[in-house]
Amino acid sequence: MTDLWWKSAVVYQIYPRSFADADGDGMGDLRGIIDHLDYLAGLGVDVLWLSPVYRSPQDDNGYDISDYQDIDPLFGTLEIFDELLRGVHQRGMKLIMDLVVNHTSDEHPWFVESRSSTDNPKRDWYWWRPARPGLEPGTPGAEPTNWGSAFGGPAWEYDEKTGEYYLHLFSRKQPDLNWENPAVREAVYEMMRWWLDRGVDGFRMDVINMISKAVQSPGGALPDGRVIAGSAYGDGSASYINGPRNHEFLHEMHERVFAGRPELLAVGEMPGVTVEEAVLFTDQARQEVDMVFQFDHVWVDRGGDPWRLIPLQLTTLKGIFNRWQTGLAETGWNSLYWNNHDQPRAVSRYGDDSPPYRAASAKMLGTVLHLHRGTPYIYQGEELGMTNCPFPTIADFRDIEAIGQYTQAVDQEGRSPEEVLAVLRARGRDNARTPMQWDASPHAGFTAGTPWLAANPNHTEINAAVEQEDPDSVYHYYRRLIELRHTEPAVVDGDFTMLLPNDERLYAFTRRLGGTELLVIGNFSGDEVRAEIEDAAAWSSAELVLTNLAQAPVDLTLGPWQAVVYRRTA
Ligand code: TEU
């Protein structure tokens, strides 16, 4: 058996703003989470990850932090937080915080000081640069580099007071911290120790592979990025994804914060990370992080042009997972996820969310994901098979990314509003952020007031109350999946072999540990499909541990969206 507790754990992500509103202001809060702890313990999850609840102007829903050591009044107080943490621990679960330290809010006192003058002691805590040589500061095109920001517009904001620009890879209210400065790093480590002393069990680290920027010398220039055809801005990512000092910074953080605290979980969110880099980041001997979130499988439907939708190719998706499973087989560890607060709903994206197949395909997706090697993450509502939301117009979106990118694409780049809206409906982050569907009552039982983002109209059919009563629901299926990881060591430690790599409908693989072998097959189609695998006859008479349809397959012929897990022992 494994020595590291998080290898057999399942993590549940809570987006507090959309989870449960106890005080009726339309916004989820910590008390709302406390009220539902028995629901989460009943599901069987081991760890809760809270998206940011710190003090924040909420420009990016809390990913813009103005005080790392306080709770935003929207969500509660430090006392209520302590009560939540006790409640989590009493139920045998752990709690990890979101750590957002690539950037702060522009309202954080560090940045307020930094922008006050060029000789302020905190000036160098952020990335200040002069205008492009020869151009008038503050005029179009005079930004220090051509980089675009993630939420539309340039990555540099001109500050009139001192005549310089500051870098913000995300919104202009999220200035990037300068990790080259040791004082910045020490301040971050001190804050992290403060939370650990308070009793939290680890961190999910936001865009932690962007903290090191490829700067040649202190205060030196940053280079222009690759020009993107049809886009108003360049792609600067070569200068900030997995930058030159990334490993050094994470190892230093480990030494300064985690050393001597062995039971923690550190997961790094790393857009654009490669398998080779992830092996280094998650090698326990190197003492950096325990696992990373990679993005290859959620970027599978986005091509070079961000405003085109590419239909899902199952063979491509399987190729991605196979590469990650194989690459981290000897050293390192995977995180497994379909969903989070930045992604559209998995059942709408990879499954079929129409009524006849929604529940079956949601269960099938859960089966395939959870049976891989790695630590699975469930995003709130995924265990109910919640779907994307039919947003009628751009005015129905709340996400700064959706609004910012829409504005850039339509107003600056001349795209058609319909084309852009279609992509936002399919991929927009608000799909994940509609209120958690607790019951069939108005606003899905999320709030007694007016929700900050309207509930998905399908909450009258898809909700926790109905699903808890129904033993065949997606909810109860997820409970069984989680239990299987807790009870079957081959799910945790078994080796992984992909089968049928060229099949466009079936996702099939085996896991083997000692004398135990599991066969997992998921049908990613509405057709009946026979799995033409070696040893099919023997497998079809093996023990069927789990399936999502009433009928067990005959002769390995799976029904529409069926999933199966067989077990045999040597
Ligand atoms: O996301 C980082 C990230 O790269 C994307 O997933 C992001 O949502 C965007 O789509 C990039 O185009 C993290 C957080 O998860 C996200 O919610 C924050 O908005 C972002 O960092 C900034 O803190």
Coordinates of C-alpha atoms and ligand atoms in Angstrom, one line a residue:
M1 CA 0.0 0.0 0.0
T2 CA 1.0 3.5 -0.6
D3 CA 2.6 5.7 2.1
L4 CA 1.2 9.0 0.9
W5 CA -2.4 9.5 2.1
W6 CA -3.5 11.7 -0.8
K7 CA -2.9 8.9 -3.3
S8 CA -6.1 7.2 -2.1
A9 CA -8.0 10.4 -1.4
V10 CA -10.8 12.2 -3.4
V11 CA -10.9 16.0 -3.3
Y12 CA -14.1 18.0 -3.6
Q13 CA -13.8 21.6 -4.8
I14 CA -16.2 24.2 -3.4
Y15 CA -16.7 27.5 -5.2
P16 CA -18.0 29.3 -2.1
R17 CA -19.8 32.1 -4.0
S18 CA -22.1 29.5 -5.7
F19 CA -22.3 26.7 -3.1
A20 CA -24.9 27.7 -0.5
D21 CA -26.1 31.1 0.8
A22 CA -27.1 31.0 4.5
D23 CA -27.7 34.8 4.9
G24 CA -29.9 35.5 1.9
D25 CA -27.7 38.1 0.2
G26 CA -27.6 36.0 -3.0
M27 CA -24.0 35.0 -2.5
G28 CA -22.8 31.8 -1.1
D29 CA -20.9 31.9 2.3
L30 CA -19.0 29.9 4.9
R31 CA -22.1 29.3 7.0
G32 CA -23.7 27.8 3.9
I33 CA -20.8 25.4 3.6
I34 CA -21.1 24.5 7.3
D35 CA -24.7 23.7 6.8
H36 CA -23.9 21.1 4.1
L37 CA -20.9 19.4 5.7
D38 CA -22.9 16.2 6.3
Y39 CA -23.8 16.1 2.6
L40 CA -20.1 16.2 1.7
A41 CA -19.1 13.6 4.4
G42 CA -22.0 11.4 3.1
L43 CA -20.5 11.5 -0.4
G44 CA -17.4 10.1 1.1
V45 CA -14.8 12.7 -0.1
D46 CA -11.6 13.1 1.9
V47 CA -10.5 16.7 1.2
L48 CA -12.4 20.0 0.6
W49 CA -10.7 22.6 -1.6
L50 CA -12.1 26.1 -1.1
S51 CA -11.8 28.6 -3.9
P52 CA -10.7 32.0 -2.4
V53 CA -12.6 33.4 0.5
Y54 CA -10.1 36.1 1.5
R55 CA -10.8 39.8 1.4
S56 CA -11.1 40.9 -2.2
P57 CA -12.8 43.5 -4.4
Q58 CA -14.2 40.5 -6.3
D59 CA -13.0 41.7 -9.7
D60 CA -12.2 38.0 -10.5
N61 CA -14.5 36.5 -7.9
G62 CA -11.9 36.4 -5.2
Y63 CA -8.8 35.5 -7.3
D64 CA -7.9 39.2 -6.7
I65 CA -6.9 39.3 -3.0
S66 CA -6.5 42.5 -1.0
D67 CA -5.9 40.8 2.4
Y68 CA -4.5 37.3 2.6
Q69 CA -5.1 37.0 6.3
D70 CA -8.8 37.8 6.6
I71 CA -12.1 36.5 5.3
D72 CA -14.2 38.7 2.9
P73 CA -17.3 39.9 4.7
L74 CA -19.3 38.5 1.8
F75 CA -18.3 35.0 3.1
G76 CA -18.1 35.5 6.8
T77 CA -15.3 36.0 9.4
L78 CA -12.2 34.2 10.7
E79 CA -14.3 32.9 13.6
I80 CA -16.8 31.3 11.2
F81 CA -13.8 30.0 9.2
D82 CA -12.4 28.3 12.3
E83 CA -15.8 26.8 13.0
L84 CA -15.9 25.4 9.4
L85 CA -12.4 23.9 9.8
R86 CA -13.4 22.2 13.1
G87 CA -16.5 20.8 11.4
V88 CA -14.5 19.5 8.5
H89 CA -11.9 17.9 10.8
Q90 CA -14.6 16.4 13.1
R91 CA -16.0 14.6 10.1
G92 CA -12.6 13.1 9.3
M93 CA -12.0 15.4 6.2
K94 CA -9.3 17.8 5.4
L95 CA -9.4 21.3 4.0
I96 CA -7.1 23.0 1.6
M97 CA -7.0 26.7 0.7
D98 CA -6.6 28.4 -2.6
L99 CA -3.3 30.2 -2.7
V100 CA -3.2 33.0 -5.2
V101 CA 0.2 34.5 -5.2
N102 CA 1.2 35.1 -8.8
H103 CA -0.7 38.4 -8.3
T104 CA -2.6 40.3 -5.7
S105 CA -5.4 42.8 -6.0
D106 CA -4.5 46.3 -7.0
E107 CA -6.2 47.2 -3.7
H108 CA -3.7 45.2 -1.7
P109 CA -1.7 47.5 0.6
W110 CA 1.5 46.2 -1.0
F111 CA 0.4 47.4 -4.4
V112 CA -1.1 50.7 -3.1
E113 CA 2.4 51.4 -1.7
S114 CA 4.2 50.2 -4.8
R115 CA 2.3 52.5 -7.1
S116 CA 2.7 55.5 -4.9
S117 CA 6.2 56.5 -6.2
T118 CA 9.2 55.1 -8.1
D119 CA 11.3 55.1 -5.0
N120 CA 8.8 53.5 -2.6
P121 CA 10.4 50.5 -0.9
K122 CA 7.7 48.2 -2.3
R123 CA 8.1 49.5 -5.9
D124 CA 10.1 46.4 -6.8
W125 CA 7.4 44.1 -5.4
Y126 CA 5.6 44.3 -8.8
W127 CA 6.6 44.5 -12.4
W128 CA 7.0 48.2 -13.3
R129 CA 8.4 49.0 -16.7
P130 CA 8.8 52.2 -18.8
A131 CA 7.0 52.7 -22.2
R132 CA 8.5 51.2 -25.3
P133 CA 11.5 53.3 -26.3
G134 CA 10.6 56.2 -28.6
L135 CA 6.9 56.1 -27.9
E136 CA 4.8 58.4 -25.8
P137 CA 3.9 56.7 -22.5
G138 CA 0.2 55.9 -22.3
T139 CA -0.5 56.0 -26.1
P140 CA -1.7 52.9 -28.0
G141 CA 1.1 50.5 -28.7
A142 CA 3.5 52.1 -26.2
E143 CA 3.1 49.1 -23.8
P144 CA 6.5 47.7 -22.7
T145 CA 5.7 44.4 -24.6
N146 CA 3.0 43.2 -27.0
W147 CA 1.5 40.7 -24.5
G148 CA -2.2 40.2 -24.2
S149 CA -3.9 39.5 -20.9
A150 CA -6.0 36.4 -20.2
F151 CA -9.1 38.5 -19.9
G152 CA -8.8 40.6 -23.0
G153 CA -6.8 43.8 -23.7
P154 CA -3.0 44.3 -23.0
A155 CA -1.1 42.8 -20.1
W156 CA 0.2 46.2 -19.1
E157 CA -1.6 49.0 -17.5
Y158 CA -0.3 52.6 -17.7
D159 CA -0.1 54.4 -14.4
E160 CA -0.2 58.2 -14.9
K161 CA 1.1 59.1 -11.5
T162 CA 4.6 57.7 -12.1
G163 CA 4.5 57.4 -15.9
E164 CA 5.2 53.7 -15.9
Y165 CA 3.3 50.5 -16.7
Y166 CA 2.7 47.5 -14.4
L167 CA 2.3 43.9 -15.6
H168 CA -1.0 42.0 -15.1
L169 CA -1.3 38.6 -16.9
F170 CA -5.0 38.6 -15.8
S171 CA -7.2 41.6 -15.1
R172 CA -5.8 45.1 -14.6
K173 CA -6.9 44.7 -11.0
Q174 CA -4.6 41.7 -10.6
P175 CA -1.0 43.1 -10.8
D176 CA 1.7 40.3 -10.9
L177 CA 4.0 40.0 -7.9
N178 CA 7.7 40.2 -8.6
W179 CA 9.0 36.8 -7.3
E180 CA 12.6 37.8 -8.1
N181 CA 12.4 40.0 -5.0
P182 CA 13.3 37.8 -1.9
A183 CA 11.1 40.1 0.3
V184 CA 8.0 39.2 -1.7
R185 CA 8.7 35.5 -1.3
E186 CA 9.3 35.8 2.4
A187 CA 6.0 37.6 2.9
V188 CA 4.2 34.9 1.0
Y189 CA 5.8 32.1 3.0
E190 CA 5.0 33.8 6.3
M191 CA 1.3 34.1 5.2
M192 CA 1.2 30.5 4.3
R193 CA 2.7 29.4 7.6
W194 CA 0.0 31.5 9.4
W195 CA -2.7 29.5 7.6
L196 CA -1.1 26.2 8.4
D197 CA -0.7 27.2 12.0
R198 CA -4.4 27.9 12.0
G199 CA -4.9 24.2 11.0
V200 CA -5.5 24.1 7.2
D201 CA -4.2 21.0 5.5
G202 CA -2.5 22.4 2.4
F203 CA -2.9 24.6 -0.7
R204 CA -4.1 24.6 -4.3
M205 CA -1.7 27.0 -5.9
D206 CA -3.2 29.3 -8.6
V207 CA -1.1 29.6 -11.8
I208 CA 2.0 28.6 -9.8
N209 CA 4.0 27.9 -13.0
M210 CA 3.7 31.6 -13.9
I211 CA 5.5 33.1 -11.0
S212 CA 9.0 33.1 -12.6
K213 CA 9.3 35.5 -15.5
A214 CA 12.2 35.2 -18.0
V215 CA 13.9 38.4 -17.2
Q216 CA 17.6 38.7 -18.1
S217 CA 18.7 41.0 -15.3
P218 CA 17.0 42.7 -12.3
G219 CA 14.7 45.4 -13.7
G220 CA 15.6 44.3 -17.2
A221 CA 13.4 44.3 -20.3
L222 CA 10.9 41.6 -21.1
P223 CA 10.7 40.4 -24.8
D224 CA 7.8 40.7 -27.1
G225 CA 5.7 37.5 -27.6
R226 CA 4.8 35.5 -30.6
V227 CA 2.4 37.4 -32.9
I228 CA -1.0 35.7 -33.2
A229 CA -2.8 36.1 -36.6
G230 CA -6.0 38.0 -36.2
S231 CA -5.4 38.9 -32.6
A232 CA -4.7 42.4 -31.3
Y233 CA -2.0 41.1 -29.0
G234 CA 1.0 38.8 -28.9
D235 CA 1.4 35.6 -26.8
G236 CA 4.0 36.3 -24.1
S237 CA 3.7 32.9 -22.5
A238 CA 7.2 31.8 -23.5
S239 CA 8.4 34.4 -21.0
Y240 CA 6.3 33.3 -18.0
I241 CA 5.1 29.7 -18.3
N242 CA 7.5 27.4 -16.4
G243 CA 10.0 30.2 -16.2
P244 CA 13.7 29.8 -15.3
R245 CA 13.4 30.0 -11.5
N246 CA 10.1 28.1 -11.1
H247 CA 11.5 24.9 -9.6
E248 CA 13.9 26.9 -7.4
F249 CA 11.0 29.0 -6.0
L250 CA 8.8 26.0 -5.3
H251 CA 11.6 24.1 -3.6
E252 CA 12.4 27.2 -1.5
M253 CA 8.7 27.4 -0.6
H254 CA 8.7 23.8 0.4
E255 CA 11.7 24.3 2.7
R256 CA 10.4 27.5 4.2
V257 CA 6.8 26.5 4.7
F258 CA 6.2 22.7 4.4
A259 CA 9.3 21.2 6.0
G260 CA 8.4 19.3 9.2
R261 CA 4.7 19.3 8.4
P262 CA 4.4 15.9 6.6
E263 CA 0.6 15.5 6.3
L264 CA 0.0 18.4 3.9
L265 CA -1.3 18.4 0.3
A266 CA 0.2 20.9 -2.2
V267 CA -1.3 20.9 -5.7
G268 CA 0.0 23.3 -8.3
E269 CA -2.3 24.7 -11.0
M270 CA -0.1 24.8 -14.1
P271 CA -1.6 25.8 -17.5
G272 CA 0.8 24.8 -20.2
V273 CA 2.9 22.4 -18.1
T274 CA 4.5 19.5 -20.0
V275 CA 4.7 15.9 -18.8
E276 CA 8.5 16.3 -18.5
E277 CA 8.2 19.4 -16.4
A278 CA 5.5 17.8 -14.3
V279 CA 7.7 14.8 -13.4
L280 CA 10.2 17.3 -12.0
F281 CA 7.6 19.4 -10.1
T282 CA 6.0 16.3 -8.5
D283 CA 9.0 14.1 -7.8
Q284 CA 8.8 13.7 -4.0
A285 CA 12.6 13.7 -3.8
R286 CA 12.8 17.2 -5.2
Q287 CA 10.4 18.6 -2.6
E288 CA 8.3 21.0 -4.7
V289 CA 4.6 20.0 -4.9
D290 CA 2.7 16.8 -4.6
M291 CA 0.7 17.0 -7.9
V292 CA -0.1 19.4 -10.6
F293 CA -3.2 20.4 -12.7
Q294 CA -2.3 20.1 -16.3
F295 CA -4.5 21.4 -19.1
D296 CA -4.0 19.3 -22.2
H297 CA -7.3 17.4 -21.9
V298 CA -9.4 20.5 -21.3
W299 CA -7.7 22.3 -24.2
V300 CA -8.6 19.5 -26.5
D301 CA -11.4 21.4 -28.2
R302 CA -9.6 24.6 -28.7
G303 CA -7.4 25.1 -31.7
G304 CA -5.0 27.9 -32.7
D305 CA -8.0 30.1 -33.1
P306 CA -9.7 30.7 -29.7
W307 CA -13.1 31.4 -31.3
R308 CA -13.4 28.1 -33.1
L309 CA -15.0 25.0 -31.5
I310 CA -13.3 21.8 -32.4
P311 CA -15.4 18.7 -32.1
L312 CA -14.1 16.2 -29.5
Q313 CA -11.9 13.4 -30.9
L314 CA -11.8 10.6 -28.4
T315 CA -8.5 9.2 -29.8
T316 CA -6.9 12.6 -29.2
L317 CA -8.3 12.7 -25.6
K318 CA -7.1 9.2 -24.9
G319 CA -3.7 10.0 -26.4
I320 CA -3.4 12.9 -23.9
F321 CA -4.3 10.8 -20.9
N322 CA -2.1 8.0 -22.0
R323 CA 0.9 10.3 -22.2
W324 CA 0.3 11.6 -18.7
Q325 CA -0.4 8.2 -17.2
T326 CA 2.7 6.8 -18.8
G327 CA 4.9 9.8 -18.1
L328 CA 4.2 9.9 -14.4
A329 CA 4.1 6.1 -13.9
E330 CA 7.6 5.9 -12.2
T331 CA 8.1 9.3 -10.7
G332 CA 5.5 11.9 -9.7
W333 CA 1.7 11.8 -9.4
N334 CA -1.3 12.9 -11.5
S335 CA -4.3 15.0 -10.5
L336 CA -7.5 13.9 -12.3
Y337 CA -10.2 16.4 -13.2
W338 CA -12.9 17.0 -15.8
N339 CA -14.4 20.1 -14.1
N340 CA -13.5 23.1 -12.0
H341 CA -14.7 26.7 -11.7
D342 CA -13.0 27.6 -15.0
Q343 CA -14.3 24.8 -17.1
P344 CA -17.7 24.1 -18.8
R345 CA -19.6 21.2 -17.3
A346 CA -18.1 17.8 -18.3
V347 CA -21.4 16.1 -19.2
S348 CA -22.1 18.8 -21.7
R349 CA -18.6 18.9 -23.1
Y350 CA -17.5 15.2 -23.3
G351 CA -20.9 13.4 -22.7
D352 CA -24.4 13.9 -23.8
D353 CA -26.5 16.2 -21.6
S354 CA -29.9 15.5 -23.4
P355 CA -32.4 13.8 -21.0
P356 CA -32.1 10.2 -22.2
Y357 CA -28.3 10.1 -21.8
R358 CA -27.4 12.8 -19.3
A359 CA -27.2 10.6 -16.2
A360 CA -25.6 7.6 -17.9
S361 CA -22.9 9.8 -19.6
A362 CA -22.2 11.7 -16.4
K363 CA -21.6 8.3 -14.6
M364 CA -19.5 7.0 -17.5
L365 CA -17.3 10.1 -17.4
G366 CA -16.8 9.7 -13.6
T367 CA -15.9 6.0 -14.0
V368 CA -13.3 6.6 -16.6
L369 CA -11.7 9.5 -14.7
H370 CA -11.7 8.0 -11.2
L371 CA -10.3 4.7 -12.4
H372 CA -7.1 6.3 -13.7
R373 CA -4.0 6.5 -11.6
G374 CA -3.9 9.8 -9.7
T375 CA -6.0 11.8 -7.3
P376 CA -9.5 12.6 -8.6
Y377 CA -11.1 16.1 -8.0
I378 CA -14.9 16.5 -8.1
Y379 CA -16.2 20.0 -8.7
Q380 CA -19.5 20.9 -6.9
G381 CA -22.5 19.7 -8.8
E382 CA -20.5 17.3 -10.9
E383 CA -21.7 14.5 -8.6
L384 CA -25.2 15.5 -9.6
G385 CA -24.5 15.6 -13.4
M386 CA -25.0 19.3 -13.5
T387 CA -25.0 20.7 -17.1
N388 CA -24.0 23.8 -19.0
C389 CA -26.5 26.7 -18.8
P390 CA -28.4 28.2 -21.7
F391 CA -27.2 31.8 -21.4
P392 CA -29.4 33.8 -23.7
T393 CA -27.2 36.9 -24.3
I394 CA -23.9 38.3 -23.3
A395 CA -25.7 40.3 -20.6
D396 CA -26.4 37.1 -18.8
F397 CA -22.7 36.3 -18.2
R398 CA -21.0 37.6 -15.1
D399 CA -17.4 36.3 -15.6
I400 CA -14.7 39.0 -16.2
E401 CA -13.1 36.6 -18.7
A402 CA -16.3 36.2 -20.8
I403 CA -17.0 39.9 -20.9
G404 CA -13.4 40.9 -21.5
Q405 CA -12.8 38.5 -24.3
Y406 CA -16.1 39.2 -25.9
T407 CA -15.3 42.9 -25.9
Q408 CA -11.8 42.3 -27.4
A409 CA -13.1 39.9 -30.0
V410 CA -16.2 41.8 -31.1
D411 CA -15.1 45.5 -30.6
Q412 CA -11.4 45.3 -31.4
E413 CA -11.0 42.3 -33.7
G414 CA -14.3 42.5 -35.6
R415 CA -15.6 39.0 -34.9
S416 CA -19.3 38.4 -35.2
P417 CA -21.2 38.5 -31.8
E418 CA -23.0 35.2 -32.6
E419 CA -19.8 33.3 -33.3
V420 CA -18.3 34.6 -30.0
L421 CA -21.4 33.9 -28.0
A422 CA -21.6 30.4 -29.3
V423 CA -18.1 29.7 -28.0
L424 CA -18.8 31.3 -24.7
R425 CA -22.0 29.2 -24.2
A426 CA -19.9 26.1 -24.9
R427 CA -16.8 27.0 -23.0
G428 CA -17.5 30.0 -20.7
R429 CA -16.6 29.7 -17.0
D430 CA -20.0 30.8 -15.8
N431 CA -21.3 27.3 -16.9
A432 CA -19.5 26.0 -13.8
R433 CA -20.6 28.9 -11.6
T434 CA -24.4 28.8 -11.6
P435 CA -25.7 28.0 -8.2
M436 CA -25.3 24.5 -6.7
Q437 CA -28.6 22.7 -7.3
W438 CA -29.9 21.6 -3.9
D439 CA -33.6 21.2 -4.7
A440 CA -36.4 22.0 -7.0
S441 CA -37.5 25.2 -5.3
P442 CA -36.9 28.7 -6.8
H443 CA -33.1 29.4 -7.2
A444 CA -32.4 25.7 -6.7
G445 CA -32.5 26.1 -2.9
F446 CA -29.2 28.0 -3.1
T447 CA -30.5 31.3 -1.7
A448 CA -33.6 32.8 -0.2
G449 CA -32.6 36.1 -1.9
T450 CA -31.7 36.9 -5.5
P451 CA -28.7 34.8 -6.7
W452 CA -25.7 36.7 -8.1
L453 CA -25.9 34.4 -11.1
A454 CA -29.2 32.8 -12.1
A455 CA -29.7 29.1 -11.4
N456 CA -29.8 26.7 -14.3
P457 CA -33.5 26.3 -15.2
N458 CA -33.0 22.5 -15.2
H459 CA -32.6 22.5 -11.3
T460 CA -36.3 21.4 -11.1
E461 CA -35.2 18.0 -12.4
I462 CA -31.4 17.9 -11.6
N463 CA -30.8 18.5 -7.9
A464 CA -29.3 17.0 -4.7
A465 CA -32.7 16.3 -3.0
V466 CA -34.0 14.2 -5.8
E467 CA -30.7 12.4 -6.3
Q468 CA -30.1 11.5 -2.6
E469 CA -33.5 9.7 -2.6
D470 CA -32.8 7.8 -5.8
P471 CA -30.3 4.9 -5.5
D472 CA -29.7 5.0 -9.2
S473 CA -28.7 8.6 -9.3
V474 CA -25.4 10.1 -10.4
Y475 CA -24.9 11.1 -6.8
H476 CA -25.1 7.6 -5.5
Y477 CA -22.9 6.3 -8.3
Y478 CA -20.2 8.9 -7.3
R479 CA -20.5 7.6 -3.8
R480 CA -19.7 4.1 -5.0
L481 CA -16.8 5.3 -7.2
I482 CA -15.2 7.0 -4.2
E483 CA -15.7 4.0 -2.1
L484 CA -14.0 1.8 -4.7
R485 CA -10.9 4.0 -4.5
H486 CA -10.9 3.6 -0.8
T487 CA -11.3 -0.2 -0.8
E488 CA -9.5 -1.5 -3.9
P489 CA -5.8 -0.9 -3.8
A490 CA -5.4 -1.5 -7.6
V491 CA -7.4 1.7 -8.2
V492 CA -4.7 3.6 -6.2
D493 CA -1.5 1.9 -7.0
G494 CA -2.2 -0.3 -10.0
D495 CA -0.2 0.2 -13.2
F496 CA -2.0 1.6 -16.2
T497 CA -2.3 0.1 -19.7
M498 CA -4.4 1.8 -22.4
L499 CA -6.3 -0.5 -24.8
L500 CA -8.0 0.3 -28.1
P501 CA -6.1 3.6 -28.7
N502 CA -7.6 4.0 -32.2
D503 CA -11.2 3.4 -31.2
E504 CA -13.3 6.6 -31.6
R505 CA -16.1 5.4 -29.3
L506 CA -14.6 3.2 -26.6
Y507 CA -12.2 4.3 -23.8
A508 CA -10.7 1.2 -22.4
F509 CA -7.8 0.4 -20.1
T510 CA -6.6 -2.0 -17.4
R511 CA -5.1 -1.4 -14.0
R512 CA -3.0 -4.1 -12.4
L513 CA -1.6 -4.6 -8.9
G514 CA 0.0 -7.9 -7.9
G515 CA -2.6 -10.5 -8.7
T516 CA -5.5 -8.1 -9.2
E517 CA -6.4 -6.7 -12.6
L518 CA -9.2 -4.3 -13.3
L519 CA -10.7 -3.7 -16.8
V520 CA -12.4 -0.3 -17.3
I521 CA -14.4 0.5 -20.4
G522 CA -16.4 3.6 -21.1
N523 CA -18.6 4.1 -24.2
F524 CA -18.4 7.7 -25.4
S525 CA -21.3 7.2 -27.8
G526 CA -25.0 6.6 -28.0
D527 CA -24.4 3.4 -30.0
E528 CA -24.1 -0.2 -28.8
V529 CA -20.4 -1.1 -29.2
R530 CA -18.5 -4.3 -28.7
A531 CA -15.1 -4.1 -27.1
E532 CA -12.8 -6.0 -29.3
I533 CA -10.1 -6.6 -26.8
E534 CA -7.7 -9.5 -26.2
D535 CA -9.1 -12.0 -23.7
A536 CA -12.7 -10.7 -24.2
A537 CA -14.3 -14.0 -23.4
A538 CA -12.4 -14.4 -20.1
W539 CA -13.1 -10.8 -19.1
S540 CA -16.8 -11.0 -19.9
S541 CA -17.2 -13.7 -17.2
A542 CA -15.1 -11.8 -14.6
E543 CA -16.6 -10.1 -11.6
L544 CA -18.5 -6.9 -12.7
V545 CA -17.6 -4.5 -9.9
L546 CA -19.5 -1.5 -11.2
T547 CA -21.7 -0.4 -14.2
N548 CA -24.0 2.5 -14.8
L549 CA -26.8 0.7 -16.7
A550 CA -29.4 -1.8 -15.4
Q551 CA -28.2 -4.4 -17.9
A552 CA -24.8 -5.9 -17.6
P553 CA -23.1 -6.2 -21.0
V554 CA -23.3 -9.5 -22.9
D555 CA -20.0 -10.5 -24.6
L556 CA -18.5 -7.1 -23.8
T557 CA -21.1 -5.3 -25.9
L558 CA -21.7 -2.0 -24.1
G559 CA -25.0 0.0 -24.3
P560 CA -25.1 3.7 -25.1
W561 CA -22.8 5.6 -22.7
Q562 CA -22.3 2.5 -20.6
A563 CA -19.3 2.2 -18.3
V564 CA -18.0 -1.1 -16.8
V565 CA -15.4 -2.0 -14.3
Y566 CA -14.5 -5.7 -14.2
R567 CA -12.1 -7.3 -11.7
R568 CA -10.2 -10.6 -11.8
T569 CA -7.5 -12.1 -9.6
A570 CA -4.7 -14.4 -10.7
Ligands
TEU1 O1 -6.9 30.1 -13.7 C1 -5.8 30.1 -14.6 C2 -6.0 29.9 -16.1 O2 -5.0 29.8 -16.8 C3 -7.3 29.7 -16.7 O3 -7.9 28.5 -16.4 C4 -8.1 30.9 -16.6 O4 -9.4 30.6 -16.0 C5 -8.4 31.5 -17.9 O5 -9.3 30.8 -18.6 C6 -7.2 31.7 -18.8 O6 -7.6 32.1 -20.1 C7 -6.7 30.5 -12.4 C8 -8.0 30.5 -11.7 O7 -8.4 29.1 -11.6 C9 -9.0 31.4 -12.4 O8 -10.2 31.3 -11.8 C10 -8.4 32.8 -12.2 O9 -9.3 33.7 -12.9 C11 -7.0 32.9 -12.7 O10 -6.2 31.8 -12.3 C12 -6.4 34.2 -12.2 O11 -6.2 34.1 -10.8

